[in-house]
Amino acid sequence: MATTNAWDADPRAASQPFDAILIGAGMSGLYMLYRLRELGLKVRAFEAGTGVGGTWYWNRYPGARFDSESYSYGYSFSPELLQEWSWSEHFAAQPETLRYLNYVADKFDLRGDIQFKSRVTSAHYQDASGSWEVRLADGSRYRSRFLITAIGLLSAPTMPRLEGLASFRGQSFHTAAWPHEPVSFAGKRVAVLGTGATGVQTIQEVAKTAAHLTVLQRTANWCAPLHNSQIDADTQRRIKAAYPEIFARCRETFACFLHTPDQRATFEVTAEEREAFFEKLYAERGFGIWQGNFRDILSDRAANAAISDFVARKIRARVHDPAVAEKLIPKDHGFGTRRVPLETFYYEVYNQPNVELVDLRQTPIARITPTGLATRAATYAFDLIIYATGFDAITGSFDRIDIRGRGSESLKAKWAKGPKTFLGVQVEGFPNMFMLMGPHTALGNIPRSIEYNVEWVAKLIGHMYQHGLTRADALPQAVAAWTDFVLDKGRGLLSNEVDSWMTGINSNVEGKQTRVVARYSGSAPAYRQRCDEVVAQGYRELALA
Ligand SMILES: Cc1cc2nc3c(=O)[nH]c(=O)nc-3n(C[C@H](O)[C@H](O)[C@H](O)COP(=O)(O)OP(=O)(O)OC[C@H]3O[C@@H](n4cnc5c(N)ncnc54)[C@H](O)[C@@H]3O)c2cc1C
């Protein structure tokens, strides 16, 4: 390990250590920076991209937008910002969200402490000095007391593991590494590989102008209508006046959305009432049909079968060709047990003459070829291949950095059989490393959880300064208790019986073929209550020195 002397002898090492190094300048990083500055800390944020925005900087693919209502997604911490910013749609598209985050960075003058084009490759805790040494891809090194990761849970894109990938001679893009310049589909033969939330958004846009679109589907997903629309002036005024109630609602709901489960069970009501309730949810905006449905649809098999049957009937009604409709109806998991993509005319796309669905379960891809691809049954020629193949979720962005704690212990190795954390914020043996949106933290409508996480970490750091403390580490018994709590909260959920990024599965990543409990699946209020207790009890689950 590097010693203090070796550090001092290295001309690439920053001479003045920072109080805190922050990795990432997405929603988490920007707000953390704001709070750390408020505490008077000397901070440097390193960001791999050339600008702020994280998810909304990278995911520039056509159709990219969030599925949280815009006014429930933006930051809530600044009443002034809330009044200044006007969302144009109920679900804003990526360019608008990126503009918003740039506006935030400018308004709070955050850019001065962010170093762009700076990918962190390693972060090593120095036992002797109790500091973190951070290395960038260009070899430069920096030191700080605190290391805060704001590296995203969906930020490490994965390509499919296919033979011949590099041989393709046409254009190809991963949706999360989309070019900054416009990409035209007009007159082109386009393939979209992947039908998760991103693929569903992309397919609807590409189908508008492509000469021919081939959708390559491995896993059919249950999609539901978004019902997006413009926000008119009157609604805008009402939204701005209602912000205190909107955020109070998000604090109360199960997953910080405006929607929360109905207290009735599916079979407590008559068949007619059930059908009418499903119809109502299907006709409403956003995640209501997933997050605001009967309380047992995600835990009771019969209840889940009822909503799955309802959505299957909708798909059959919207897709003209019955054989295509059957391919689009998931047979291996129930509604809502994987992330539900929201759509506007996704199913109708398959009624267009220029769109073809290839079921990769029936005819798997054999290889990518210089002109397209070959399945076991046919060959296809494309001008452009779009990989909507998602992310090495939750732990992927951590695995891509060589993070080492006390005694040079590797985080990746420590988490090889699944992550273990305290509150999703700390890892035992990695003193003064705080994770924002780390594994086992509350997710849901993520900015609400980000704000809570950031404020919790800022409070802890403030506490440490106030009491002359320089080191915080999670106690092993606290990690064990939190891990048990997380496992307990996941028990009985049908989603934990399904392969998805939420259960740590990614067939494109080596070592991610076994299900693990990668996320906390209890309620956000229960998460916050536990974190508040830790503070109220004087952080006794942490070793503070
Ligand atoms: C397409 C898409 C749609 C989404 N829709 C919703 C939605 O509807 N509702 C919702 O709540 N959430 C949604 N999310 C989740 C979204 O990621 C969060 O809402 C939020 O943006 C996360 O912010 P973050 O700052 O924690 O992470 P990110 O926005 O992912 O930012 C992480 C940043 O860290 C940087 N970084 C990572 N590793 C390094 C490194 N080694 N060195 C330097 N920099 C690094 C990255 O470049 C990135 O800029 C969506 C995600 C995607 C991909």
Coordinates of C-alpha atoms and ligand atoms in Angstrom, one line a residue:
M1 CA 0.0 0.0 0.0
A2 CA 1.1 3.6 -0.6
T3 CA 2.6 5.3 2.4
T4 CA 2.4 8.9 3.2
N5 CA 6.0 9.3 2.0
A6 CA 5.3 7.7 -1.3
W7 CA 2.3 10.0 -1.7
D8 CA 4.4 13.1 -1.0
A9 CA 7.0 12.0 -3.5
D10 CA 4.5 11.5 -6.3
P11 CA 4.3 14.7 -8.4
R12 CA 0.8 13.6 -9.7
A13 CA -0.6 13.6 -6.1
A14 CA -2.7 16.6 -5.1
S15 CA -0.7 18.5 -2.4
Q16 CA -3.7 19.7 -0.4
P17 CA -6.1 16.9 0.7
F18 CA -9.8 17.5 0.4
D19 CA -12.2 17.1 3.3
A20 CA -14.5 15.0 1.1
I21 CA -14.2 13.4 -2.3
L22 CA -17.5 12.8 -4.1
I23 CA -17.8 10.4 -7.0
G24 CA -20.6 11.3 -9.5
A25 CA -22.5 14.4 -10.4
G26 CA -26.0 13.1 -11.0
M27 CA -28.9 13.9 -8.7
S28 CA -27.2 12.4 -5.7
G29 CA -23.8 14.0 -6.3
L30 CA -25.2 17.5 -6.9
Y31 CA -27.3 17.6 -3.8
M32 CA -24.5 16.1 -1.6
L33 CA -22.1 18.7 -2.9
Y34 CA -24.6 21.4 -2.0
R35 CA -24.9 20.1 1.6
L36 CA -21.2 19.5 2.1
R37 CA -20.5 23.1 1.0
E38 CA -23.1 24.2 3.5
L39 CA -21.1 22.4 6.2
G40 CA -18.1 24.4 5.1
L41 CA -16.1 21.4 3.7
K42 CA -13.5 21.5 1.0
V43 CA -14.9 19.1 -1.6
R44 CA -14.0 17.8 -5.0
A45 CA -16.5 15.9 -7.1
F46 CA -15.1 13.6 -9.9
E47 CA -17.5 12.9 -12.7
A48 CA -16.7 10.6 -15.7
G49 CA -19.0 12.5 -18.1
T50 CA -18.4 16.0 -19.5
G51 CA -21.4 17.5 -17.7
V52 CA -23.8 17.1 -14.8
G53 CA -26.9 15.0 -14.8
G54 CA -25.9 11.3 -14.4
T55 CA -28.7 9.2 -15.7
W56 CA -30.1 12.2 -17.7
Y57 CA -26.7 13.0 -19.1
W58 CA -26.0 9.5 -20.4
N59 CA -29.4 8.2 -21.5
R60 CA -30.0 10.4 -24.5
Y61 CA -31.8 7.7 -26.5
P62 CA -35.0 8.6 -28.3
G63 CA -38.0 8.4 -26.0
A64 CA -36.0 8.6 -22.8
R65 CA -38.1 10.0 -20.0
F66 CA -38.9 9.2 -16.4
D67 CA -42.0 7.3 -15.1
S68 CA -42.2 9.3 -11.9
E69 CA -44.5 12.3 -12.2
S70 CA -42.2 15.3 -12.9
Y71 CA -43.3 17.3 -9.9
S72 CA -42.7 14.4 -7.6
Y73 CA -39.3 13.7 -9.2
G74 CA -37.5 17.1 -8.9
Y75 CA -35.6 18.2 -5.8
S76 CA -37.8 19.3 -2.9
F77 CA -35.1 21.0 -0.8
S78 CA -35.4 24.5 -2.2
P79 CA -38.8 26.2 -2.2
E80 CA -37.3 28.9 -4.5
L81 CA -36.2 26.3 -7.0
L82 CA -39.7 24.7 -6.9
Q83 CA -41.3 27.9 -7.8
E84 CA -38.8 28.9 -10.5
W85 CA -38.8 25.7 -12.4
S86 CA -41.9 24.7 -14.5
W87 CA -42.1 21.2 -15.8
S88 CA -43.7 21.1 -19.2
E89 CA -45.2 17.6 -19.1
H90 CA -46.5 15.3 -16.4
F91 CA -43.5 13.0 -17.3
A92 CA -40.7 15.1 -18.6
A93 CA -38.4 13.7 -21.3
Q94 CA -34.7 13.4 -20.9
P95 CA -33.6 16.7 -22.5
E96 CA -35.8 18.6 -20.1
T97 CA -34.6 16.8 -17.1
L98 CA -31.0 17.4 -18.2
R99 CA -31.8 21.1 -18.6
Y100 CA -33.3 21.1 -15.1
L101 CA -30.2 19.5 -13.5
N102 CA -27.9 22.0 -15.3
Y103 CA -30.2 24.8 -14.0
V104 CA -29.7 23.4 -10.5
A105 CA -25.9 23.2 -10.9
D106 CA -25.9 26.9 -12.1
K107 CA -28.4 28.2 -9.5
F108 CA -26.3 26.8 -6.6
D109 CA -23.0 27.5 -8.3
L110 CA -21.9 23.8 -8.0
R111 CA -19.7 23.4 -11.1
G112 CA -16.6 25.0 -9.6
D113 CA -16.1 21.9 -7.3
I114 CA -16.8 19.3 -10.0
Q115 CA -14.0 17.9 -12.2
F116 CA -15.5 16.5 -15.4
K117 CA -14.0 13.8 -17.7
S118 CA -12.5 12.3 -14.5
R119 CA -13.2 8.6 -14.1
V120 CA -12.3 7.2 -10.7
T121 CA -10.5 3.9 -11.0
S122 CA -9.5 3.2 -7.4
A123 CA -10.2 4.4 -3.9
H124 CA -8.0 3.0 -1.2
Y125 CA -8.3 3.6 2.5
Q126 CA -5.0 4.5 4.1
D127 CA -4.8 2.8 7.5
A128 CA -1.9 4.9 8.7
S129 CA -3.4 8.3 8.0
G130 CA -7.1 7.5 8.1
S131 CA -7.6 9.1 4.7
W132 CA -8.8 7.9 1.3
E133 CA -6.6 7.9 -1.7
V134 CA -8.5 8.2 -4.9
R135 CA -7.0 7.6 -8.4
L136 CA -8.3 8.7 -11.7
A137 CA -8.0 7.0 -15.1
D138 CA -5.3 9.5 -16.1
G139 CA -3.2 8.4 -13.1
S140 CA -3.7 11.5 -11.0
R141 CA -4.3 11.0 -7.3
Y142 CA -6.2 12.8 -4.6
R143 CA -6.7 12.4 -0.9
S144 CA -9.5 13.1 1.5
R145 CA -10.9 12.3 4.8
F146 CA -14.4 11.3 3.5
L147 CA -15.2 9.3 0.4
I148 CA -18.8 9.6 -0.8
T149 CA -20.0 7.5 -3.7
A150 CA -22.8 8.9 -5.8
I151 CA -22.2 6.6 -8.7
G152 CA -25.7 5.5 -9.4
L153 CA -27.6 2.2 -9.3
L154 CA -28.3 2.1 -13.0
S155 CA -25.1 3.6 -14.4
A156 CA -22.9 0.7 -15.5
P157 CA -24.2 -0.2 -18.9
T158 CA -23.8 -3.8 -20.1
M159 CA -23.5 -5.1 -23.6
P160 CA -24.8 -8.6 -24.5
R161 CA -22.3 -11.4 -24.4
L162 CA -22.6 -12.3 -28.1
E163 CA -20.1 -13.7 -30.5
G164 CA -19.1 -11.3 -33.3
L165 CA -20.2 -8.1 -31.5
A166 CA -17.2 -6.1 -32.8
S167 CA -17.6 -7.4 -36.4
F168 CA -20.8 -5.4 -37.2
R169 CA -20.0 -2.8 -39.9
G170 CA -23.1 -0.6 -39.4
Q171 CA -23.8 1.8 -36.6
S172 CA -24.4 0.5 -33.1
F173 CA -25.2 2.2 -29.8
H174 CA -25.9 1.3 -26.3
T175 CA -28.9 3.4 -25.1
A176 CA -26.9 4.6 -22.1
A177 CA -24.0 5.7 -24.2
W178 CA -26.1 7.5 -26.9
P179 CA -24.3 10.1 -29.0
H180 CA -24.9 13.7 -28.3
E181 CA -25.7 14.4 -31.9
P182 CA -29.1 13.4 -33.3
V183 CA -29.4 10.0 -34.9
S184 CA -31.7 9.5 -37.8
F185 CA -33.6 6.3 -38.4
A186 CA -35.3 7.4 -41.6
G187 CA -34.9 4.8 -44.4
K188 CA -32.8 2.5 -42.1
R189 CA -33.2 -1.1 -41.1
V190 CA -32.9 -0.8 -37.4
A191 CA -32.7 -3.5 -34.7
V192 CA -33.5 -2.9 -31.0
L193 CA -32.2 -5.6 -28.7
G194 CA -34.0 -5.6 -25.4
T195 CA -37.5 -4.9 -24.2
G196 CA -37.1 -3.6 -20.7
A197 CA -38.2 0.0 -19.7
T198 CA -35.6 1.5 -22.0
G199 CA -36.2 -0.8 -25.0
V200 CA -40.0 -0.1 -24.8
Q201 CA -39.4 3.7 -24.9
T202 CA -36.9 3.4 -27.7
I203 CA -39.0 1.1 -29.9
Q204 CA -42.0 3.5 -29.9
E205 CA -39.8 6.3 -31.3
V206 CA -37.7 4.3 -33.8
A207 CA -40.9 2.7 -35.2
K208 CA -42.1 6.2 -36.3
T209 CA -39.5 6.7 -39.0
A210 CA -37.4 3.5 -39.5
A211 CA -37.8 1.8 -42.9
H212 CA -37.9 -1.5 -40.9
L213 CA -37.6 -2.2 -37.2
T214 CA -36.8 -5.6 -35.8
V215 CA -37.5 -5.9 -32.1
L216 CA -35.4 -8.7 -30.6
Q217 CA -37.1 -9.8 -27.4
R218 CA -35.7 -12.2 -24.9
T219 CA -38.0 -11.5 -22.0
A220 CA -41.5 -10.1 -22.6
N221 CA -42.3 -7.5 -19.9
W222 CA -45.7 -6.4 -18.6
C223 CA -46.1 -2.8 -19.8
A224 CA -48.8 -0.3 -18.7
P225 CA -50.0 3.0 -20.1
L226 CA -48.1 6.2 -19.1
H227 CA -50.9 8.7 -20.1
N228 CA -48.5 11.6 -20.4
S229 CA -49.7 15.1 -21.3
Q230 CA -48.6 18.7 -21.3
I231 CA -49.1 20.7 -18.1
D232 CA -51.3 23.7 -18.9
A233 CA -50.9 27.0 -17.1
D234 CA -53.7 26.4 -14.7
T235 CA -52.4 23.0 -13.7
Q236 CA -48.9 24.5 -13.4
R237 CA -50.2 27.1 -10.8
R238 CA -52.0 24.3 -8.9
I239 CA -48.9 22.1 -8.8
K240 CA -46.7 24.9 -7.6
A241 CA -49.2 25.8 -4.8
A242 CA -49.5 22.1 -3.8
Y243 CA -45.7 21.3 -3.5
P244 CA -45.9 20.9 0.3
E245 CA -48.7 18.4 0.0
I246 CA -47.1 16.6 -2.9
F247 CA -43.9 16.0 -0.9
A248 CA -45.8 15.2 2.2
R249 CA -47.7 12.5 0.2
C250 CA -44.4 11.1 -1.1
R251 CA -43.1 10.9 2.5
E252 CA -46.1 8.7 3.5
T253 CA -46.3 6.3 0.5
F254 CA -44.7 2.9 0.4
A255 CA -42.1 3.8 -2.3
C256 CA -42.1 7.6 -2.3
F257 CA -44.4 7.8 -5.4
L258 CA -47.7 9.7 -5.5
H259 CA -49.2 6.2 -5.7
T260 CA -49.4 3.8 -2.8
P261 CA -51.1 0.4 -2.4
D262 CA -54.9 0.3 -1.9
Q263 CA -55.6 -1.1 1.6
R264 CA -58.1 -3.7 0.1
A265 CA -57.0 -7.2 -0.9
T266 CA -57.8 -8.3 -4.4
F267 CA -60.5 -10.9 -3.5
E268 CA -62.1 -8.8 -0.7
V269 CA -64.1 -7.1 -3.4
T270 CA -66.6 -8.5 -6.0
A271 CA -65.4 -9.5 -9.4
E272 CA -67.2 -6.5 -10.9
E273 CA -65.5 -4.1 -8.4
R274 CA -62.1 -5.7 -9.1
E275 CA -62.5 -5.3 -12.9
A276 CA -63.7 -1.7 -12.5
F277 CA -60.7 -0.9 -10.2
F278 CA -58.2 -2.4 -12.7
E279 CA -59.9 -0.4 -15.5
K280 CA -59.6 2.8 -13.5
L281 CA -55.9 2.2 -12.8
Y282 CA -55.2 1.3 -16.4
A283 CA -56.8 4.6 -17.5
E284 CA -54.8 6.6 -15.0
R285 CA -51.4 8.3 -15.2
G286 CA -48.2 6.6 -14.2
F287 CA -47.4 3.8 -11.8
G288 CA -50.8 3.6 -10.1
I289 CA -51.5 0.2 -11.6
W290 CA -48.3 -1.1 -10.2
Q291 CA -47.8 0.9 -7.0
G292 CA -51.4 1.8 -6.2
N293 CA -53.1 -1.5 -6.8
F294 CA -54.7 -3.9 -4.3
R295 CA -52.2 -4.4 -1.4
D296 CA -51.6 -8.1 -2.2
I297 CA -50.9 -8.1 -6.0
L298 CA -47.2 -8.5 -5.4
S299 CA -47.3 -11.1 -2.7
D300 CA -50.4 -13.3 -3.3
R301 CA -50.2 -15.6 -6.3
A302 CA -53.9 -15.6 -7.0
A303 CA -54.1 -11.8 -6.7
N304 CA -51.1 -11.5 -9.0
A305 CA -52.7 -13.9 -11.5
A306 CA -55.8 -11.7 -11.5
I307 CA -54.0 -8.5 -12.5
S308 CA -51.8 -10.4 -14.9
D309 CA -54.9 -11.8 -16.6
F310 CA -56.4 -8.3 -16.8
V311 CA -53.3 -6.8 -18.5
A312 CA -52.9 -9.8 -20.8
R313 CA -56.5 -9.1 -22.0
K314 CA -55.5 -5.5 -22.7
I315 CA -52.5 -6.7 -24.7
R316 CA -54.6 -9.1 -26.8
A317 CA -57.1 -6.3 -27.5
R318 CA -54.4 -3.9 -28.6
V319 CA -52.3 -6.2 -30.8
H320 CA -54.0 -7.3 -34.0
D321 CA -52.0 -10.5 -34.7
P322 CA -52.9 -13.0 -31.9
A323 CA -49.6 -14.9 -32.4
V324 CA -47.6 -11.6 -31.8
A325 CA -49.8 -10.7 -28.8
E326 CA -49.0 -14.1 -27.2
K327 CA -45.3 -13.4 -27.7
L328 CA -45.7 -10.1 -26.0
I329 CA -47.5 -11.5 -22.9
P330 CA -45.0 -12.6 -20.3
K331 CA -45.3 -16.3 -19.4
D332 CA -42.4 -16.6 -16.9
H333 CA -43.4 -13.9 -14.4
G334 CA -46.5 -12.1 -13.1
F335 CA -47.4 -8.4 -13.5
G336 CA -45.3 -6.1 -11.4
T337 CA -42.7 -8.6 -10.3
R338 CA -40.2 -7.0 -12.6
R339 CA -40.0 -3.2 -13.2
V340 CA -43.1 -2.2 -15.2
P341 CA -42.2 -0.2 -18.4
L342 CA -44.7 2.5 -19.0
E343 CA -45.7 3.2 -22.6
T344 CA -48.0 5.2 -24.9
F345 CA -48.5 3.2 -28.1
Y346 CA -46.0 0.3 -27.5
Y347 CA -48.4 -2.5 -28.3
E348 CA -49.8 -0.7 -31.4
V349 CA -46.3 -0.5 -32.8
Y350 CA -46.6 -4.2 -33.6
N351 CA -49.6 -3.5 -35.8
Q352 CA -47.4 -1.4 -38.1
P353 CA -46.2 -3.1 -41.4
N354 CA -42.6 -1.9 -40.8
V355 CA -42.2 -3.6 -37.4
E356 CA -41.3 -7.2 -36.7
L357 CA -41.0 -9.0 -33.4
V358 CA -38.4 -11.8 -33.0
D359 CA -38.8 -14.0 -30.0
L360 CA -35.3 -14.9 -28.9
R361 CA -36.6 -17.6 -26.5
Q362 CA -37.8 -19.5 -29.6
T363 CA -34.9 -18.5 -31.9
P364 CA -31.8 -17.4 -29.8
I365 CA -29.2 -15.2 -31.4
A366 CA -26.3 -17.3 -32.7
R367 CA -24.0 -14.4 -33.5
I368 CA -23.7 -10.8 -34.6
T369 CA -22.4 -10.7 -38.2
P370 CA -20.7 -7.9 -40.2
T371 CA -24.1 -7.1 -41.8
G372 CA -26.6 -7.8 -39.0
L373 CA -27.2 -10.9 -37.0
A374 CA -28.0 -14.6 -37.3
T375 CA -30.5 -16.5 -35.1
R376 CA -30.7 -20.2 -35.1
A377 CA -33.5 -19.8 -37.7
A378 CA -32.7 -16.9 -39.9
T379 CA -30.2 -14.1 -40.8
Y380 CA -31.1 -10.4 -40.6
A381 CA -29.5 -7.4 -42.2
F382 CA -29.4 -4.0 -40.3
D383 CA -28.0 -0.6 -40.8
L384 CA -28.2 0.2 -37.1
I385 CA -28.3 -2.0 -34.0
I386 CA -29.5 -0.4 -30.7
Y387 CA -28.5 -2.3 -27.6
A388 CA -31.2 -1.6 -24.9
T389 CA -29.5 -4.2 -22.7
G390 CA -29.5 -2.3 -19.5
F391 CA -27.1 -2.1 -16.6
D392 CA -25.0 -4.1 -14.2
A393 CA -27.4 -2.7 -11.6
I394 CA -26.9 -1.7 -8.0
T395 CA -23.4 -3.0 -7.4
G396 CA -22.0 -2.7 -11.0
S397 CA -20.8 0.9 -10.6
F398 CA -19.0 -0.2 -7.3
D399 CA -17.5 -3.3 -9.0
R400 CA -15.9 -1.0 -11.7
I401 CA -13.9 0.8 -9.1
D402 CA -11.1 -0.9 -7.1
I403 CA -12.4 0.1 -3.7
R404 CA -10.3 -1.1 -0.7
G405 CA -10.9 -0.5 2.9
R406 CA -9.0 -1.3 6.1
G407 CA -6.2 -3.8 5.6
S408 CA -6.6 -3.4 1.8
E409 CA -9.8 -5.4 1.8
S410 CA -11.5 -5.4 -1.6
L411 CA -15.2 -4.3 -1.6
K412 CA -15.9 -6.4 -4.7
A413 CA -14.6 -9.5 -3.0
K414 CA -16.5 -8.7 0.2
W415 CA -19.7 -8.4 -1.8
A416 CA -19.0 -11.5 -4.0
K417 CA -22.0 -13.4 -2.5
G418 CA -24.2 -10.3 -2.3
P419 CA -23.9 -6.9 -0.7
K420 CA -23.8 -6.3 3.1
T421 CA -24.3 -2.8 4.4
F422 CA -25.5 -0.7 7.2
L423 CA -28.6 1.2 6.1
G424 CA -27.2 1.0 2.5
V425 CA -24.9 3.8 3.5
Q426 CA -21.8 2.2 5.2
V427 CA -19.8 -1.0 4.8
E428 CA -18.0 -2.4 7.8
G429 CA -14.2 -2.0 7.3
F430 CA -14.6 0.9 5.0
P431 CA -14.3 3.9 7.4
N432 CA -15.7 7.3 6.3
M433 CA -17.0 5.8 3.1
F434 CA -20.7 6.8 2.6
M435 CA -22.8 5.5 -0.2
L436 CA -25.7 7.4 -1.8
M437 CA -28.2 5.0 -3.3
G438 CA -26.0 2.1 -2.2
P439 CA -27.3 -1.5 -2.1
H440 CA -29.9 -2.1 0.6
T441 CA -31.1 1.5 0.7
A442 CA -34.7 2.5 0.0
L443 CA -35.4 3.1 -3.8
G444 CA -38.8 3.7 -5.3
N445 CA -39.2 7.3 -6.5
I446 CA -35.5 7.7 -6.2
P447 CA -35.0 11.5 -5.8
R448 CA -37.0 11.3 -2.6
S449 CA -34.7 8.6 -1.3
I450 CA -31.7 10.5 -2.5
E451 CA -32.6 13.6 -0.6
Y452 CA -33.1 11.6 2.6
N453 CA -29.8 9.7 2.1
V454 CA -27.9 12.9 1.5
E455 CA -29.4 14.7 4.5
W456 CA -28.6 11.7 6.7
V457 CA -25.0 11.6 5.6
A458 CA -24.6 15.4 6.0
K459 CA -26.1 15.2 9.5
L460 CA -23.6 12.5 10.4
I461 CA -20.6 14.4 9.1
G462 CA -21.9 17.6 10.8
H463 CA -22.1 15.5 14.1
M464 CA -18.5 14.3 13.6
Y465 CA -17.2 17.8 13.1
Q466 CA -19.2 19.1 16.1
H467 CA -17.7 16.4 18.4
G468 CA -14.2 16.4 17.0
L469 CA -14.6 12.9 15.5
T470 CA -12.6 11.9 12.5
R471 CA -13.7 8.3 11.8
A472 CA -17.0 6.5 11.3
D473 CA -17.3 2.8 10.6
A474 CA -20.3 0.5 10.8
L475 CA -20.1 -2.1 13.6
P476 CA -20.3 -5.7 12.3
Q477 CA -23.4 -6.5 14.5
A478 CA -25.1 -3.4 13.0
V479 CA -24.4 -4.7 9.5
A480 CA -25.7 -8.2 10.4
A481 CA -28.9 -6.7 12.0
W482 CA -29.5 -4.5 8.9
T483 CA -28.9 -7.4 6.5
D484 CA -31.4 -9.5 8.5
F485 CA -33.9 -6.6 8.4
V486 CA -33.5 -6.3 4.6
L487 CA -33.9 -10.1 4.1
D488 CA -37.0 -10.1 6.3
K489 CA -38.6 -7.2 4.4
G490 CA -38.1 -9.2 1.1
R491 CA -39.8 -12.3 2.4
G492 CA -43.0 -13.3 0.6
L493 CA -42.5 -10.9 -2.3
L494 CA -43.1 -12.6 -5.7
S495 CA -40.5 -10.3 -7.2
N496 CA -37.8 -12.1 -5.3
E497 CA -38.7 -15.4 -7.1
V498 CA -38.0 -13.8 -10.5
D499 CA -34.7 -13.2 -12.3
S500 CA -34.2 -9.4 -12.7
W501 CA -31.8 -6.7 -11.9
M502 CA -33.6 -6.3 -8.6
T503 CA -32.6 -9.8 -7.6
G504 CA -29.0 -9.3 -8.8
I505 CA -29.3 -11.3 -12.0
N506 CA -27.6 -10.2 -15.2
S507 CA -26.8 -12.9 -17.7
N508 CA -24.3 -10.5 -19.4
V509 CA -22.2 -10.1 -16.3
E510 CA -19.9 -12.9 -15.1
G511 CA -20.7 -13.9 -11.5
K512 CA -24.3 -12.5 -11.6
Q513 CA -26.2 -15.7 -12.3
T514 CA -27.3 -16.4 -8.7
R515 CA -30.1 -14.5 -7.1
V516 CA -29.1 -12.3 -4.2
V517 CA -31.1 -9.8 -2.2
A518 CA -29.6 -6.7 -3.9
R519 CA -32.2 -4.1 -2.7
Y520 CA -34.2 -3.2 0.3
S521 CA -37.9 -4.0 -0.6
G522 CA -39.6 -2.7 2.6
S523 CA -41.4 0.6 2.8
A524 CA -39.6 3.9 2.6
P525 CA -41.2 5.2 5.8
A526 CA -39.9 2.0 7.6
Y527 CA -36.4 2.7 6.2
R528 CA -36.4 6.3 7.3
Q529 CA -37.7 5.4 10.7
R530 CA -34.8 3.0 11.3
C531 CA -32.3 5.6 10.1
D532 CA -33.9 8.3 12.3
E533 CA -33.6 5.9 15.3
V534 CA -29.9 5.5 14.6
V535 CA -29.5 9.3 14.9
A536 CA -31.7 9.6 17.9
Q537 CA -29.8 6.9 19.7
G538 CA -26.5 8.8 19.1
Y539 CA -25.1 6.6 16.3
R540 CA -24.3 3.7 18.6
E541 CA -24.3 1.2 15.7
L542 CA -21.3 3.1 14.4
A543 CA -17.7 3.0 15.7
L544 CA -17.0 6.7 16.0
A545 CA -13.6 7.9 16.9
Ligands
LIG1 C1 -33.6 5.3 -18.4 C2 -33.8 5.5 -16.9 C3 -35.0 6.0 -16.4 C4 -35.2 6.2 -15.1 N1 -36.4 6.5 -14.7 C5 -36.6 6.8 -13.3 C6 -37.9 7.1 -12.8 O1 -38.9 7.3 -13.6 N2 -38.0 7.4 -11.5 C7 -37.0 7.2 -10.7 O2 -37.1 7.5 -9.5 N3 -35.8 6.8 -11.1 C8 -35.6 6.6 -12.4 N4 -34.4 6.2 -12.8 C9 -33.3 5.9 -11.9 C10 -32.3 7.1 -11.9 O3 -31.0 6.6 -12.0 C11 -32.4 7.9 -10.6 O4 -33.7 8.5 -10.6 C12 -31.4 9.0 -10.4 O5 -31.1 9.8 -11.6 C13 -30.1 8.5 -9.8 O6 -29.2 9.6 -9.6 P1 -27.7 9.3 -9.0 O7 -27.1 10.6 -8.9 O8 -27.8 8.5 -7.8 O9 -27.1 8.3 -10.1 P2 -26.8 8.6 -11.6 O10 -27.7 9.6 -12.2 O11 -26.6 7.3 -12.2 O12 -25.4 9.3 -11.6 C14 -24.2 8.7 -11.3 C15 -23.0 9.4 -11.8 O13 -21.8 8.9 -11.4 C16 -20.9 8.9 -12.4 N5 -19.9 7.8 -12.1 C17 -20.1 6.5 -11.9 N6 -19.0 5.8 -11.7 C18 -18.0 6.8 -11.8 C19 -16.6 6.7 -11.6 N7 -15.9 5.6 -11.4 N8 -15.9 7.9 -11.8 C20 -16.5 9.0 -12.0 N9 -17.8 9.2 -12.2 C21 -18.6 8.0 -12.0 C22 -21.7 8.6 -13.6 O14 -21.0 9.1 -14.8 C23 -22.9 9.4 -13.4 O15 -22.9 10.6 -13.9 C24 -34.1 5.9 -14.2 C25 -32.9 5.4 -14.7 C26 -32.7 5.2 -16.0 C27 -31.4 4.7 -16.5

